[in-house]
Coordinates of C-alpha atoms in Angstrom, one line a residue:
M33 CA -83.9 -15.4 -28.5
Y34 CA -83.9 -17.4 -25.3
C35 CA -80.8 -17.6 -23.2
T36 CA -80.0 -19.6 -20.2
R37 CA -79.9 -17.6 -16.9
V38 CA -78.4 -18.0 -13.5
Q39 CA -79.6 -16.0 -10.5
G40 CA -77.6 -13.6 -8.6
A41 CA -75.2 -14.3 -5.7
S42 CA -77.9 -14.6 -3.2
S43 CA -79.4 -17.6 -5.1
L44 CA -76.8 -20.2 -5.9
L45 CA -79.0 -22.4 -8.1
P46 CA -77.6 -25.5 -9.9
A47 CA -76.4 -24.7 -13.4
P48 CA -78.8 -25.7 -16.2
T49 CA -78.0 -28.9 -17.9
T50 CA -79.3 -28.0 -21.4
L51 CA -78.3 -25.2 -23.7
Q52 CA -81.4 -23.2 -24.6
S53 CA -79.6 -20.3 -26.3
I54 CA -79.6 -20.3 -30.1
A55 CA -78.6 -18.0 -32.8
I56 CA -79.0 -18.2 -36.6
T57 CA -76.3 -19.8 -38.6
I58 CA -75.9 -18.1 -42.0
T59 CA -74.0 -19.7 -44.8
S60 CA -74.0 -17.7 -48.0
P61 CA -71.9 -17.6 -51.2
S62 CA -69.5 -14.8 -51.8
N63 CA -71.3 -12.0 -53.7
R64 CA -68.1 -11.3 -55.7
P65 CA -67.3 -12.7 -59.2
P66 CA -65.6 -16.1 -59.2
H67 CA -62.4 -14.6 -60.5
P68 CA -60.6 -11.3 -60.0
V69 CA -60.8 -8.5 -62.5
C70 CA -57.7 -6.4 -63.4
P71 CA -59.0 -2.8 -63.4
L72 CA -55.7 -1.0 -64.1
A73 CA -57.4 1.5 -66.3
G74 CA -59.7 2.6 -63.6
G75 CA -57.0 3.6 -61.1
F76 CA -56.6 2.7 -57.5
G77 CA -60.3 3.4 -56.6
A78 CA -61.5 1.0 -59.2
M79 CA -59.0 -1.5 -58.1
V80 CA -60.2 -1.4 -54.5
N81 CA -63.8 -1.8 -55.7
E82 CA -63.0 -4.9 -57.9
L83 CA -60.7 -6.9 -55.7
D84 CA -62.3 -9.4 -53.4
P85 CA -60.9 -9.2 -49.8
H86 CA -61.0 -13.0 -49.6
Y87 CA -58.6 -13.3 -52.5
L88 CA -56.2 -10.8 -50.8
V89 CA -56.3 -12.8 -47.5
A90 CA -55.5 -15.9 -49.4
L91 CA -52.6 -14.0 -51.1
M92 CA -51.3 -12.9 -47.7
N93 CA -51.5 -16.4 -46.4
Y94 CA -49.2 -17.4 -49.3
E95 CA -46.9 -14.4 -48.6
F96 CA -46.5 -15.2 -44.9
R97 CA -46.7 -19.0 -45.2
S98 CA -43.5 -19.4 -43.1
G99 CA -43.9 -16.7 -40.4
Q100 CA -45.6 -13.6 -39.1
D101 CA -46.2 -10.2 -40.6
G102 CA -44.4 -8.3 -37.9
S103 CA -47.6 -6.4 -36.7
A104 CA -47.9 -5.4 -33.1
R105 CA -48.7 -8.4 -31.0
C106 CA -50.3 -7.0 -27.8
L107 CA -52.0 -3.6 -27.9
D108 CA -52.2 -1.1 -25.1
P109 CA -55.7 -0.8 -23.7
P110 CA -57.7 1.8 -25.9
S111 CA -58.3 5.1 -24.1
H112 CA -61.9 5.2 -25.3
L113 CA -63.4 1.9 -24.1
T114 CA -67.2 2.3 -24.1
S115 CA -70.2 0.6 -22.5
G116 CA -68.2 -1.0 -19.7
I117 CA -69.3 -2.0 -16.3
V118 CA -69.1 1.7 -15.2
D119 CA -68.3 4.9 -17.0
H120 CA -64.7 4.9 -15.7
H121 CA -61.7 4.1 -17.8
G122 CA -59.6 2.5 -15.0
T123 CA -62.5 0.1 -14.1
N124 CA -63.0 -0.7 -17.8
V125 CA -59.3 -1.6 -18.1
C126 CA -59.7 -3.9 -15.1
T127 CA -62.5 -5.7 -17.1
L128 CA -60.2 -6.7 -19.9
P129 CA -58.3 -9.5 -18.2
I130 CA -61.6 -10.9 -16.9
L131 CA -63.0 -11.4 -20.4
D132 CA -59.7 -12.8 -21.7
A133 CA -59.6 -15.1 -18.7
L134 CA -63.1 -16.4 -19.2
A135 CA -62.3 -17.1 -22.8
H136 CA -59.1 -18.9 -21.9
I137 CA -60.7 -21.1 -19.2
S138 CA -63.4 -22.0 -21.8
V139 CA -61.0 -24.0 -23.8
S140 CA -61.1 -27.7 -23.1
Q141 CA -60.0 -29.4 -26.3
P142 CA -56.2 -29.9 -26.9
N143 CA -56.3 -28.7 -30.5
S144 CA -57.8 -25.9 -32.6
Q145 CA -60.4 -24.6 -30.2
V146 CA -60.8 -20.8 -30.0
V147 CA -63.3 -18.9 -27.9
A148 CA -64.3 -15.3 -27.9
I149 CA -66.6 -13.6 -25.3
A150 CA -68.4 -10.3 -25.4
L151 CA -70.2 -8.4 -22.6
Q152 CA -73.5 -6.5 -22.3
L153 CA -74.8 -4.8 -19.1
K154 CA -78.2 -3.5 -18.1
P155 CA -77.8 -1.6 -14.8
S156 CA -81.5 -0.7 -14.7
T157 CA -82.5 -4.3 -14.3
K158 CA -79.2 -5.6 -12.8
E159 CA -78.5 -8.0 -15.7
I160 CA -75.3 -9.0 -17.3
R161 CA -75.0 -11.0 -20.5
L162 CA -72.0 -12.9 -21.9
M163 CA -72.1 -13.8 -25.6
I164 CA -69.9 -16.8 -26.4
M165 CA -68.7 -17.8 -29.8
E166 CA -66.2 -20.5 -30.7
N167 CA -64.9 -22.1 -33.9
Q168 CA -67.1 -25.1 -33.2
D169 CA -70.6 -25.6 -31.7
V170 CA -70.7 -24.2 -28.1
A171 CA -71.3 -27.3 -25.9
D172 CA -73.7 -27.5 -23.0
S173 CA -70.7 -28.5 -20.8
L174 CA -69.0 -25.1 -21.5
V175 CA -72.1 -23.1 -20.7
N176 CA -72.6 -25.0 -17.5
H177 CA -68.9 -24.7 -16.6
L178 CA -69.1 -20.9 -16.9
Y179 CA -72.2 -20.7 -14.8
N180 CA -70.5 -22.8 -12.2
I181 CA -67.4 -20.7 -12.1
W182 CA -69.5 -17.5 -12.1
R183 CA -71.4 -18.6 -9.0
K184 CA -68.2 -19.5 -7.2
L185 CA -66.7 -16.1 -8.1
Q186 CA -69.9 -14.5 -6.7
A187 CA -69.3 -16.3 -3.4
L188 CA -65.6 -15.3 -3.5
S189 CA -66.6 -11.7 -4.0
D190 CA -68.8 -12.0 -0.9
E191 CA -65.9 -13.4 1.1
Y192 CA -63.6 -10.5 0.1
A193 CA -66.3 -7.9 0.8
G194 CA -66.9 -9.4 4.2
Q195 CA -63.2 -9.1 5.3
R196 CA -62.9 -5.4 4.4
K197 CA -62.7 -3.7 7.7
A198 CA -63.5 -0.2 6.5
E199 CA -66.0 1.2 4.0
W200 CA -64.2 1.4 0.7
D201 CA -63.9 4.8 -0.9
K202 CA -65.4 4.6 -4.4
D203 CA -63.3 7.5 -5.6
Q204 CA -60.1 5.6 -5.1
M205 CA -58.5 4.8 -8.5
L206 CA -56.8 1.6 -7.4
S207 CA -58.3 -1.4 -5.7
P208 CA -57.0 -2.2 -2.2
V209 CA -54.3 -4.8 -1.9
I210 CA -55.7 -8.4 -2.1
P211 CA -55.3 -10.2 1.2
P212 CA -53.6 -13.5 0.3
D213 CA -55.2 -15.8 2.9
V214 CA -58.9 -15.1 2.5
A215 CA -61.2 -17.9 1.3
E216 CA -58.4 -20.3 0.4
P217 CA -60.6 -23.4 0.3
L218 CA -63.0 -21.7 -2.1
K219 CA -60.1 -20.5 -4.3
I220 CA -58.6 -24.0 -4.4
E221 CA -62.1 -25.3 -5.4
I222 CA -62.3 -22.8 -8.3
F223 CA -58.7 -23.6 -9.3
R224 CA -59.5 -27.3 -9.3
E225 CA -62.7 -27.0 -11.3
V226 CA -61.0 -24.8 -14.0
Y227 CA -58.0 -27.0 -14.2
K228 CA -60.0 -30.2 -14.6
F229 CA -62.1 -28.6 -17.4
S230 CA -59.0 -27.5 -19.3
L231 CA -56.9 -30.5 -18.5
K232 CA -56.5 -31.8 -22.0
K233 CA -55.3 -28.4 -23.2
Q234 CA -52.8 -28.2 -20.3
L235 CA -51.5 -31.6 -21.0
K236 CA -50.8 -30.6 -24.6
R237 CA -48.8 -27.6 -23.4
M238 CA -46.8 -29.9 -21.1
K239 CA -46.0 -32.3 -24.0
K240 CA -44.9 -29.4 -26.2
W241 CA -42.9 -27.2 -23.8
L242 CA -41.9 -28.9 -20.5
R243 CA -39.1 -31.2 -21.7
A244 CA -37.5 -28.4 -23.7
L245 CA -37.7 -26.0 -20.7
C246 CA -36.1 -28.6 -18.5
D247 CA -33.3 -29.2 -21.0
F248 CA -32.7 -25.5 -21.1
M249 CA -32.4 -25.4 -17.3
E250 CA -29.9 -28.3 -17.3
E251 CA -27.8 -26.4 -19.8
L252 CA -27.9 -23.3 -17.6
E253 CA -26.8 -25.4 -14.6
K254 CA -23.9 -26.7 -16.6
R255 CA -22.8 -23.2 -17.6
R256 CA -23.0 -22.1 -14.0
V257 CA -21.2 -25.1 -12.6
G258 CA -19.8 -24.3 -9.1
I259 CA -21.8 -21.0 -9.0
A260 CA -25.1 -20.7 -7.2
L261 CA -27.9 -19.3 -9.3
E262 CA -28.8 -15.8 -8.2
G263 CA -31.3 -13.1 -9.0
F264 CA -33.2 -13.6 -12.2
E265 CA -31.7 -17.0 -12.8
R266 CA -32.6 -18.1 -9.2
N267 CA -36.2 -16.9 -9.8
L268 CA -36.2 -18.9 -13.1
S269 CA -35.0 -22.0 -11.3
K270 CA -37.7 -21.7 -8.6
A271 CA -40.4 -21.2 -11.3
V272 CA -39.4 -24.3 -13.2
V273 CA -39.0 -26.6 -10.2
T274 CA -42.4 -25.7 -8.8
L275 CA -43.9 -25.9 -12.3
V276 CA -42.5 -29.4 -12.6
L277 CA -43.9 -30.5 -9.2
A278 CA -47.4 -29.1 -10.1
L279 CA -47.5 -30.6 -13.6
K280 CA -46.2 -34.0 -12.3
L281 CA -49.4 -34.1 -10.2
V282 CA -51.5 -32.9 -13.1
F283 CA -50.2 -35.7 -15.2
K284 CA -51.1 -38.1 -12.4
H285 CA -54.6 -36.8 -12.4
S286 CA -54.9 -37.6 -16.2
E287 CA -54.5 -41.3 -15.1
N288 CA -55.9 -41.4 -11.6
Q289 CA -58.1 -38.9 -9.7
L290 CA -56.1 -36.7 -7.3
T291 CA -57.1 -36.4 -3.7
D292 CA -58.1 -33.0 -2.2
D293 CA -54.7 -32.7 -0.6
E294 CA -53.0 -33.3 -3.9
W295 CA -55.1 -30.6 -5.6
E296 CA -54.1 -28.3 -2.9
Q297 CA -50.4 -29.0 -3.6
V298 CA -51.0 -28.3 -7.3
Y299 CA -52.6 -25.0 -6.3
W300 CA -49.7 -23.9 -4.1
Y301 CA -47.0 -25.1 -6.5
S302 CA -48.8 -23.3 -9.5
L303 CA -49.2 -20.0 -7.6
K304 CA -45.6 -20.1 -6.5
A305 CA -44.5 -20.8 -10.1
N306 CA -46.7 -17.9 -11.3
M307 CA -45.1 -15.5 -8.8
E308 CA -41.5 -16.4 -9.8
A309 CA -42.2 -16.6 -13.5
K310 CA -43.7 -13.1 -13.5
L311 CA -40.5 -11.8 -12.0
V312 CA -38.6 -13.6 -14.8
L313 CA -40.8 -12.3 -17.6
A314 CA -40.5 -8.7 -16.3
D315 CA -36.7 -8.8 -15.9
R316 CA -34.7 -6.1 -17.8
H317 CA -37.8 -4.5 -19.3
E318 CA -39.1 -7.9 -20.5
L319 CA -35.8 -8.7 -22.3
G320 CA -34.2 -11.0 -19.7
C321 CA -35.5 -14.2 -21.2
D322 CA -34.2 -13.3 -24.6
V323 CA -30.8 -12.3 -23.3
L324 CA -30.3 -15.5 -21.4
A325 CA -31.6 -17.7 -24.3
Q326 CA -29.2 -16.0 -26.6
E327 CA -26.3 -16.4 -24.2
L328 CA -26.9 -20.2 -23.9
N329 CA -27.3 -20.5 -27.7
G330 CA -24.0 -18.8 -28.2
D331 CA -22.7 -19.3 -31.7
G332 CA -24.6 -22.6 -32.2
D333 CA -26.7 -23.4 -35.2
G334 CA -30.4 -22.7 -35.0
D335 CA -32.5 -20.3 -33.1
P336 CA -32.3 -19.7 -29.3
F337 CA -34.8 -21.5 -27.1
Q338 CA -38.1 -19.6 -26.8
L339 CA -37.8 -19.3 -23.0
R340 CA -40.4 -16.6 -22.7
R341 CA -42.9 -18.4 -24.9
A342 CA -42.4 -21.7 -22.9
L343 CA -43.0 -19.9 -19.5
E344 CA -46.0 -18.0 -20.8
K345 CA -47.6 -21.2 -22.2
L346 CA -47.0 -23.3 -19.1
I347 CA -48.3 -20.7 -16.6
S348 CA -51.1 -19.3 -18.7
L349 CA -54.0 -21.3 -17.1
P350 CA -53.1 -20.6 -13.5
C351 CA -52.4 -16.9 -14.4
H352 CA -55.9 -16.5 -15.9
I353 CA -57.4 -18.2 -12.8
E354 CA -55.6 -15.6 -10.6
S355 CA -57.0 -12.8 -12.8
L356 CA -60.5 -14.1 -12.0
F357 CA -59.6 -14.1 -8.3
G358 CA -58.5 -10.4 -8.7
S359 CA -61.8 -9.6 -10.4
A360 CA -63.7 -11.1 -7.5
H361 CA -61.8 -9.0 -5.0
S362 CA -62.2 -5.7 -6.9
P363 CA -64.6 -3.3 -5.2
H364 CA -65.1 -1.6 -8.6
L365 CA -66.4 -4.8 -10.1
R366 CA -68.3 -6.2 -7.2
F367 CA -71.7 -5.0 -8.1
A368 CA -71.5 -6.6 -11.6
L369 CA -70.9 -10.0 -9.9
Q370 CA -74.1 -9.5 -8.0
Y371 CA -76.1 -9.1 -11.3
H372 CA -78.2 -11.8 -12.9
M373 CA -76.0 -13.4 -15.5
T374 CA -77.2 -14.7 -18.9
I375 CA -75.1 -16.7 -21.3
C376 CA -75.9 -16.5 -25.0
A377 CA -74.2 -19.0 -27.4
V378 CA -73.7 -17.5 -30.8
L379 CA -73.5 -20.0 -33.6
G380 CA -71.0 -19.8 -36.4
Q381 CA -71.2 -18.4 -39.9
A382 CA -69.4 -19.3 -43.1
Q383 CA -69.2 -18.2 -46.7
I384 CA -68.5 -20.2 -49.8
V385 CA -65.5 -18.5 -51.5
I386 CA -64.4 -19.4 -55.0
L387 CA -60.7 -18.5 -55.6
P388 CA -59.2 -17.9 -59.0
T389 CA -59.3 -21.0 -61.1
S390 CA -56.2 -20.6 -63.3
Q391 CA -52.6 -19.3 -63.2
E392 CA -53.7 -16.5 -65.5
Q393 CA -56.4 -15.4 -63.1
W394 CA -54.0 -15.4 -60.2
K395 CA -51.6 -13.3 -62.4
S396 CA -54.4 -10.8 -63.0
L397 CA -55.0 -10.6 -59.3
L398 CA -51.3 -9.9 -58.6
E399 CA -51.2 -7.3 -61.3
A400 CA -54.2 -5.6 -59.8
A401 CA -52.8 -5.8 -56.3
Y402 CA -49.4 -4.4 -57.3
G403 CA -50.8 -1.8 -59.7
Q404 CA -48.7 -2.9 -62.7
P405 CA -47.4 -6.1 -64.4
G406 CA -44.1 -7.5 -63.1
Q407 CA -41.8 -10.4 -64.2
W408 CA -42.1 -12.1 -60.8
Q409 CA -45.9 -12.3 -61.0
K410 CA -46.0 -15.2 -63.5
K411 CA -43.9 -17.4 -61.1
D412 CA -45.9 -16.4 -58.0
A413 CA -49.2 -17.0 -59.9
L414 CA -48.2 -20.6 -60.6
K415 CA -47.3 -21.2 -57.0
L416 CA -50.6 -19.7 -55.9
F417 CA -52.5 -21.8 -58.4
Q418 CA -50.7 -24.9 -57.1
K419 CA -51.2 -24.0 -53.4
F420 CA -54.9 -23.3 -53.6
R421 CA -55.9 -26.3 -55.8
S422 CA -59.2 -26.6 -53.9
R423 CA -60.9 -23.6 -55.6
E424 CA -64.2 -23.6 -53.7
R425 CA -63.9 -23.5 -49.9
K426 CA -66.3 -23.1 -47.1
C427 CA -64.6 -20.4 -45.2
P428 CA -65.4 -19.7 -41.5
V429 CA -66.0 -16.3 -40.0
H430 CA -63.6 -16.1 -37.0
C431 CA -65.1 -15.8 -33.5
E432 CA -64.3 -12.1 -32.8
C433 CA -65.6 -10.9 -36.1
R434 CA -68.8 -13.0 -35.8
L435 CA -69.5 -11.6 -32.4
I436 CA -69.2 -8.0 -33.7
Q437 CA -71.6 -8.9 -36.5
Y438 CA -74.0 -10.4 -34.0
L439 CA -73.9 -7.4 -31.8
Q440 CA -74.6 -5.1 -34.8
T441 CA -77.7 -7.2 -35.8
K442 CA -81.2 -6.7 -34.4
H443 CA -82.7 -9.8 -32.7
C444 CA -86.0 -8.4 -31.5
D445 CA -85.2 -8.9 -27.9
S446 CA -84.6 -6.7 -24.9
W447 CA -80.9 -6.5 -25.5
D448 CA -81.1 -5.0 -29.0
N449 CA -80.6 -1.4 -27.8
V450 CA -78.0 -2.2 -25.1
P451 CA -74.5 -1.3 -26.4
A452 CA -71.9 -3.9 -25.9
F453 CA -68.6 -3.4 -24.1
S454 CA -66.1 -2.4 -26.8
Y455 CA -63.5 -5.1 -25.7
I456 CA -63.9 -8.7 -26.8
G457 CA -62.1 -11.3 -24.8
V458 CA -60.3 -14.0 -26.8
S459 CA -58.6 -17.2 -25.8
K460 CA -56.0 -16.7 -28.6
L461 CA -54.7 -13.5 -30.1
S462 CA -56.5 -12.5 -33.3
C463 CA -55.1 -13.4 -36.7
S464 CA -54.0 -10.6 -39.0
A465 CA -57.1 -10.8 -41.2
C466 CA -59.3 -10.3 -38.2
R467 CA -57.1 -7.5 -36.9
V468 CA -57.4 -5.7 -40.2
W469 CA -61.2 -6.4 -40.5
I470 CA -61.8 -4.9 -37.0
E471 CA -59.7 -1.9 -37.8
A472 CA -61.7 -1.4 -41.0
F473 CA -65.0 -1.8 -39.1
N474 CA -63.8 0.8 -36.6
M475 CA -63.2 3.3 -39.4
L476 CA -67.0 3.4 -40.2
G477 CA -67.7 6.0 -37.5
G478 CA -70.0 3.8 -35.4
P479 CA -69.3 1.5 -32.4
K480 CA -65.7 0.4 -32.1
F481 CA -64.3 -2.9 -30.9
Y482 CA -61.0 -4.2 -29.8
T483 CA -59.2 -7.4 -28.8
R484 CA -55.9 -8.0 -27.0
G485 CA -53.8 -7.9 -30.2
S486 CA -52.7 -10.1 -33.1
H487 CA -50.3 -13.0 -33.4
G488 CA -49.4 -11.7 -36.9
K489 CA -50.4 -14.8 -38.9
W490 CA -52.7 -14.9 -42.0
Y491 CA -55.0 -17.9 -41.9
W492 CA -56.8 -19.5 -44.8
P493 CA -59.6 -20.4 -45.1
W494 CA -61.0 -17.1 -43.7
A495 CA -64.2 -15.2 -44.4
M496 CA -65.6 -11.8 -43.7
P497 CA -69.0 -11.6 -41.9
T498 CA -71.9 -11.1 -44.3
M499 CA -72.2 -7.5 -43.1
G500 CA -68.9 -6.8 -45.0
V501 CA -70.3 -4.7 -47.8
G502 CA -69.8 -1.2 -49.1
S503 CA -67.3 1.1 -47.3
L504 CA -66.4 -1.7 -44.9
R505 CA -65.4 -3.9 -47.8
E506 CA -63.4 -1.1 -49.4
N507 CA -61.6 -0.3 -46.2
M508 CA -60.7 -3.9 -45.8
V509 CA -59.3 -4.2 -49.3
G510 CA -57.4 -1.0 -49.1
M511 CA -55.8 -1.9 -45.8
V512 CA -54.8 -5.4 -46.9
L513 CA -53.4 -4.0 -50.1
D514 CA -51.2 -1.6 -48.0
E515 CA -49.8 -4.5 -46.0
Y516 CA -49.2 -6.6 -49.1
L517 CA -47.3 -3.8 -50.8
M518 CA -45.2 -3.2 -47.7
Q519 CA -44.4 -7.0 -47.7
L520 CA -43.2 -6.7 -51.3
E521 CA -40.7 -4.1 -50.2
K522 CA -38.9 -6.2 -47.6
K523 CA -37.7 -9.8 -47.2
R524 CA -40.4 -12.3 -47.1
G525 CA -41.0 -14.9 -44.3
I526 CA -40.5 -13.0 -41.0
K527 CA -39.7 -15.5 -38.3
R528 CA -42.3 -16.4 -35.7
A529 CA -41.8 -15.0 -32.2
G530 CA -43.7 -14.9 -29.0
S531 CA -47.0 -16.6 -28.0
D532 CA -50.3 -17.0 -29.8
S533 CA -52.2 -17.1 -26.6
S534 CA -54.0 -14.1 -25.2
G535 CA -52.1 -13.6 -22.0
A536 CA -53.4 -12.3 -18.7
I537 CA -53.2 -8.5 -18.6
P538 CA -52.1 -7.1 -15.3
S539 CA -54.4 -4.4 -14.1
G540 CA -55.2 -3.1 -10.6
A541 CA -54.4 -5.2 -7.6
E542 CA -52.9 -8.6 -8.4
H543 CA -53.6 -11.8 -6.6
T544 CA -50.6 -13.5 -5.0
I545 CA -49.8 -15.9 -2.2
S546 CA -48.7 -15.0 1.3
Y547 CA -45.1 -14.8 2.3
A548 CA -45.6 -17.8 4.6
N549 CA -47.1 -20.0 1.9
S550 CA -44.5 -18.9 -0.6
Q551 CA -41.7 -19.9 1.8
S552 CA -43.3 -23.2 2.8
T553 CA -43.8 -24.1 -0.9
E554 CA -40.2 -23.1 -1.7
V555 CA -39.0 -25.3 1.2
M556 CA -40.9 -28.3 -0.2
A557 CA -39.5 -27.6 -3.7
D558 CA -35.9 -27.4 -2.4
A559 CA -36.4 -30.6 -0.5
A560 CA -37.6 -32.4 -3.7
V561 CA -34.4 -31.2 -5.5
Q562 CA -32.2 -32.4 -2.7
E563 CA -34.0 -35.8 -2.7
S564 CA -32.9 -36.2 -6.3
G565 CA -29.2 -35.5 -5.5
G566 CA -29.3 -31.7 -5.4
A567 CA -28.9 -31.1 -9.2
L568 CA -31.7 -30.0 -11.5
S569 CA -30.8 -32.8 -14.0
G570 CA -31.5 -35.5 -11.4
F571 CA -34.7 -33.7 -10.2
F572 CA -36.0 -33.5 -13.8
S573 CA -35.1 -37.1 -14.4
D574 CA -37.1 -38.2 -11.3
N575 CA -40.1 -35.9 -11.7
V576 CA -40.8 -35.0 -15.3
P577 CA -43.5 -37.4 -16.6
R578 CA -42.1 -39.9 -19.1
F579 CA -44.5 -39.0 -21.9
V580 CA -43.2 -35.4 -22.0
G581 CA -40.7 -34.8 -24.8

């Protein structure tokens, strides 16, 4: 396999313009029978062997068609991360937000694009390799974008290293505090390049969330009439006002190119919004947003506004950019940024899955899954038959599972015997089927892999990698069956909550803006509100782009 390569920090070469990295795309039919068998006489072991995991994932998609399954959304970093940049857990944990951030800034399309990134490291030759997989072909523009950002992060790392006055003690657990005013022109340049690449996705977030967030703030202002906002609510107001000012300019860029000075304004407004929003999201042990939303909803019909979700979505891109700034500052990670970097684009895989072709076959599947016949199964079987009328589907293998398969396959190159870092960065939290498949894979006793967590939804179509045979297949079937049976014991249709995105994970020293820049940005934001009459309603009317909402 040939992969594109960029030289180390000392040689800032132009990014390549063509994508040379290739991987084999495998499309194969399911090796299971075209309809399920009901092996009740054989007991649970026979049942597990006969049931096709794809049928069960389709079944779970039906069961949770209106919500999430209630599984844990974001997981704590595993205590046994392996094959990281160094053999040090704290440093490995610091690597997690970098991979998630790189995956997040790789998304340029407004809809349905998901990216996963894995990492391999060869200290002996000072090489680092990123493997990228997405749910469509990896474009040359994405590879070149990552090379470009990597080179700039290398330069930023050099700037940070140069400003350290004393030799850093490698035995220190925590990185030193990030100086806020170092290399600001370079950071603004990185910010601008990332933002422009992901502009379409950010505009979609604006269209979906900004107007509703402003309406929420107007309602808060009405409820607090005559009372100045304080504490948590004052932080929220500052976050939303600076967000609006930043996104107003971003929308302008979608129609006309911004000047360098305007991009600098977007940068400062965005970082100020990040700083205030982080305080809001952390308030009252991360319950402050829910408490306020519930208060404003009162006894009204419908669900409270998803305040936390709106903030997380709107600040996600600049938050991930700040994570990259933090990685460039980290003395623990500096040597990795000096390595030669290779990007390997892994192509997709799919399987042809043939679902049960009649109501009776679906009923047999339900009986096998439940372990015995039931009156409700005939009705559900009819609904399943009606829902999945397209029997034969080309089902994609999702990015994180495909990367694991790729890493477990020999490719006859120098990376075959290099273990991969056990954390896979994702631009969006894993679906429930991927979560269960990864857990089943980790039970095999070999290498283990992790992602940030799961958003709790069961997607269809979905396929296992072609490595899913034997005990892995049995583990998958047994675990999905357990979740299905638990679902039968409780009310169906758990309501959706929280964000699908893989958020930035705070670890180590965090990037922030200086007190002086924070204050000057706040003064400009306050002045903008006063120019609109001093009320948030007038400010939003004057500054929220018309297309929003």
